[in-house]
Amino acid sequence: MRHIYWNETMERMDRSSLRAIQDERLRDVVRRVYTNVPFYRDRMQQAGLTPADIRGVQDLHLLPYTVKQDLRDHYPFGLFAVPQSEIVRIHASSGTTGKPSVSGYTSGDVDRWSELMARSMYCAGVTRGDVVQIAYGYGLFTGGLGAHYGAERVGASVIPMSGGNTARQMMLMEDFGTTTLCCTPSYAMNIAESLREAGVTIDRLKLKVGVFGAETWSPRMRYLIEQALGIDALNVYGLSEVMGPGVSMECLCKQGMHIWEDHFIAEIIGENNETLPYGQEGDLTFTTLTKHGMPLLRYRTHDICHLTDEPCPCGRTHIRMGPIQGRTDDMLIIRGVNVFPSQIEHVLLGIKGIEPNYMIVVDREGALDTLEVQVELSAELLGDTVKEIEALRSKIQTKLGNDVLVHADVKFCQPGSLVRSDGKAKRVVDRRKM
């Protein structure tokens, strides 16, 4: 089998040639969904569009948006663009209404996904001879299998550990000589904490890089992970509706995630549904160019970030997306102020004396919203005086007030008392909705 891991021709293609590929593939995908997906045909006809009206990327703005509710309304297979007999894989993301968002893959889709995850792994420096421990969950969630495909495609040795069982994760990491860890950043912190408690020093490990995704994380979280595990901690991005992990990937330059533009067109959409220029933050939106099982036009991810076309030192020419700042549907409105959990994390992880584990609890007393931030004290501060602890509490409250613009009560917890996660961390409890 030929191992595809460095597609230099495509990844360093000049922008005009890359645009020509996007134009051709956009015309093709519009024709396919118009012909094969009644939902898109109806939406385009309502807008007075036919495939002939879409000549290339310059006409992308004419096409309708797709939102998660559209996937739920056509659950389970109403947006498939090929016969069921051609679907070889069905993945799904969790849904708050009990019905997941379904995505179907042809054999060609799975192969393209593998190639893009191989590109992503190579961005992280993973090559043949590396040992990749995958601690993402396997199953309907795309994380585990996506990382698995990419690592195998580059020729690395794969440890398909899945999530959980942290003691076994640590044992295999040391015994098998793991060089690459794939999991959520919060679980990476959990592993680092467990290694410290077990007395396992990083010089006993061969870890060199982490490929972390599936949740937002701050620059401070990156720093803490890198220091604790002695690695480069890199961001991978994807979502099951679009493909899975490998839609974009951060290279070792750590200046944003390269979006594989020969397969996806990315836009940033503003509050008035306008396409925003590079550098401005808004709703990240994707059009799939090469997915056949379930292509999507202008899918609104609700992830908030910006795009940049500034050159990357690595030489790749594909545009990059900045770190996810939050989600429009994760935003908390507290006393009229928009608050994102990522803002609170950024404040907390910049303060010495507390552990990188926290919980945000929102409640209501009468007509007034309340915000409580629960955070673990570091073991070193447990012997401090009440006065010193109160000074730290005041410091955190002041910093949150200045940066997040809302008052928060700070509750200190014992080290290790807050719930750890082996997957996506649950950081918010909103009791107003209970």
mmCIF file with all atom_site columns, C-alpha atoms in Angstrom, residues 1 11 29 31 44 96 111 128 139 144 147 171 181-182 234-235 242 246 273 315 320 345 354 356 379 400 406:
data_model
loop_
_atom_site.group_PDB
_atom_site.id
_atom_site.type_symbol
_atom_site.label_atom_id
_atom_site.label_alt_id
_atom_site.label_comp_id
_atom_site.label_asym_id
_atom_site.label_entity_id
_atom_site.label_seq_id
_atom_site.pdbx_PDB_ins_code
_atom_site.Cartn_x
_atom_site.Cartn_y
_atom_site.Cartn_z
_atom_site.occupancy
_atom_site.B_iso_or_equiv
_atom_site.pdbx_formal_charge
_atom_site.auth_seq_id
_atom_site.auth_comp_id
_atom_site.auth_asym_id
_atom_site.auth_atom_id
_atom_site.pdbx_PDB_model_num
ATOM 1  C CA . MET A 1 1   ? 0.000   0.000  0.000  1.00 0.00 ? 1   MET A CA 1
ATOM 2  C CA . GLU A 1 11  ? -0.568  21.780 -0.141 1.00 0.00 ? 11  GLU A CA 1
ATOM 3  C CA . VAL A 1 29  ? -21.159 19.513 -6.127 1.00 0.00 ? 29  VAL A CA 1
ATOM 4  C CA . ARG A 1 31  ? -25.048 19.903 -9.849 1.00 0.00 ? 31  ARG A CA 1
ATOM 5  C CA . MET A 1 44  ? -32.320 26.602 -4.869 1.00 0.00 ? 44  MET A CA 1
ATOM 6  C CA . THR A 1 96  ? -29.724 17.799 22.394 1.00 0.00 ? 96  THR A CA 1
ATOM 7  C CA . ASP A 1 111 ? -10.503 7.252  1.424  1.00 0.00 ? 111 ASP A CA 1
ATOM 8  C CA . ARG A 1 128 ? 6.407   6.197  9.587  1.00 0.00 ? 128 ARG A CA 1
ATOM 9  C CA . GLY A 1 139 ? -17.937 4.638  17.466 1.00 0.00 ? 139 GLY A CA 1
ATOM 10 C CA . GLY A 1 144 ? -11.240 7.918  17.035 1.00 0.00 ? 144 GLY A CA 1
ATOM 11 C CA . ALA A 1 147 ? -7.215  9.820  13.774 1.00 0.00 ? 147 ALA A CA 1
ATOM 12 C CA . MET A 1 171 ? 0.953   2.106  31.218 1.00 0.00 ? 171 MET A CA 1
ATOM 13 C CA . LEU A 1 181 ? -1.133  11.391 21.735 1.00 0.00 ? 181 LEU A CA 1
ATOM 14 C CA . CYS A 1 182 ? -4.544  12.038 20.150 1.00 0.00 ? 182 CYS A CA 1
ATOM 15 C CA . LEU A 1 234 ? -1.383  21.107 18.224 1.00 0.00 ? 234 LEU A CA 1
ATOM 16 C CA . ASN A 1 235 ? -4.970  21.836 17.261 1.00 0.00 ? 235 ASN A CA 1
ATOM 17 C CA . VAL A 1 242 ? -18.706 18.045 7.316  1.00 0.00 ? 242 VAL A CA 1
ATOM 18 C CA . GLY A 1 246 ? -8.959  16.652 9.454  1.00 0.00 ? 246 GLY A CA 1
ATOM 19 C CA . ASN A 1 273 ? -25.628 36.896 7.241  1.00 0.00 ? 273 ASN A CA 1
ATOM 20 C CA . GLY A 1 315 ? 5.146   27.015 3.042  1.00 0.00 ? 315 GLY A CA 1
ATOM 21 C CA . ARG A 1 320 ? -5.737  29.183 8.071  1.00 0.00 ? 320 ARG A CA 1
ATOM 22 C CA . GLU A 1 345 ? -10.962 29.725 31.001 1.00 0.00 ? 345 GLU A CA 1
ATOM 23 C CA . ILE A 1 354 ? -5.205  27.263 40.914 1.00 0.00 ? 354 ILE A CA 1
ATOM 24 C CA . PRO A 1 356 ? -6.651  23.953 35.309 1.00 0.00 ? 356 PRO A CA 1
ATOM 25 C CA . ALA A 1 379 ? -2.071  21.629 46.679 1.00 0.00 ? 379 ALA A CA 1
ATOM 26 C CA . LEU A 1 400 ? -13.160 38.156 35.659 1.00 0.00 ? 400 LEU A CA 1
ATOM 27 C CA . VAL A 1 406 ? -19.800 40.415 34.753 1.00 0.00 ? 406 VAL A CA 1
#
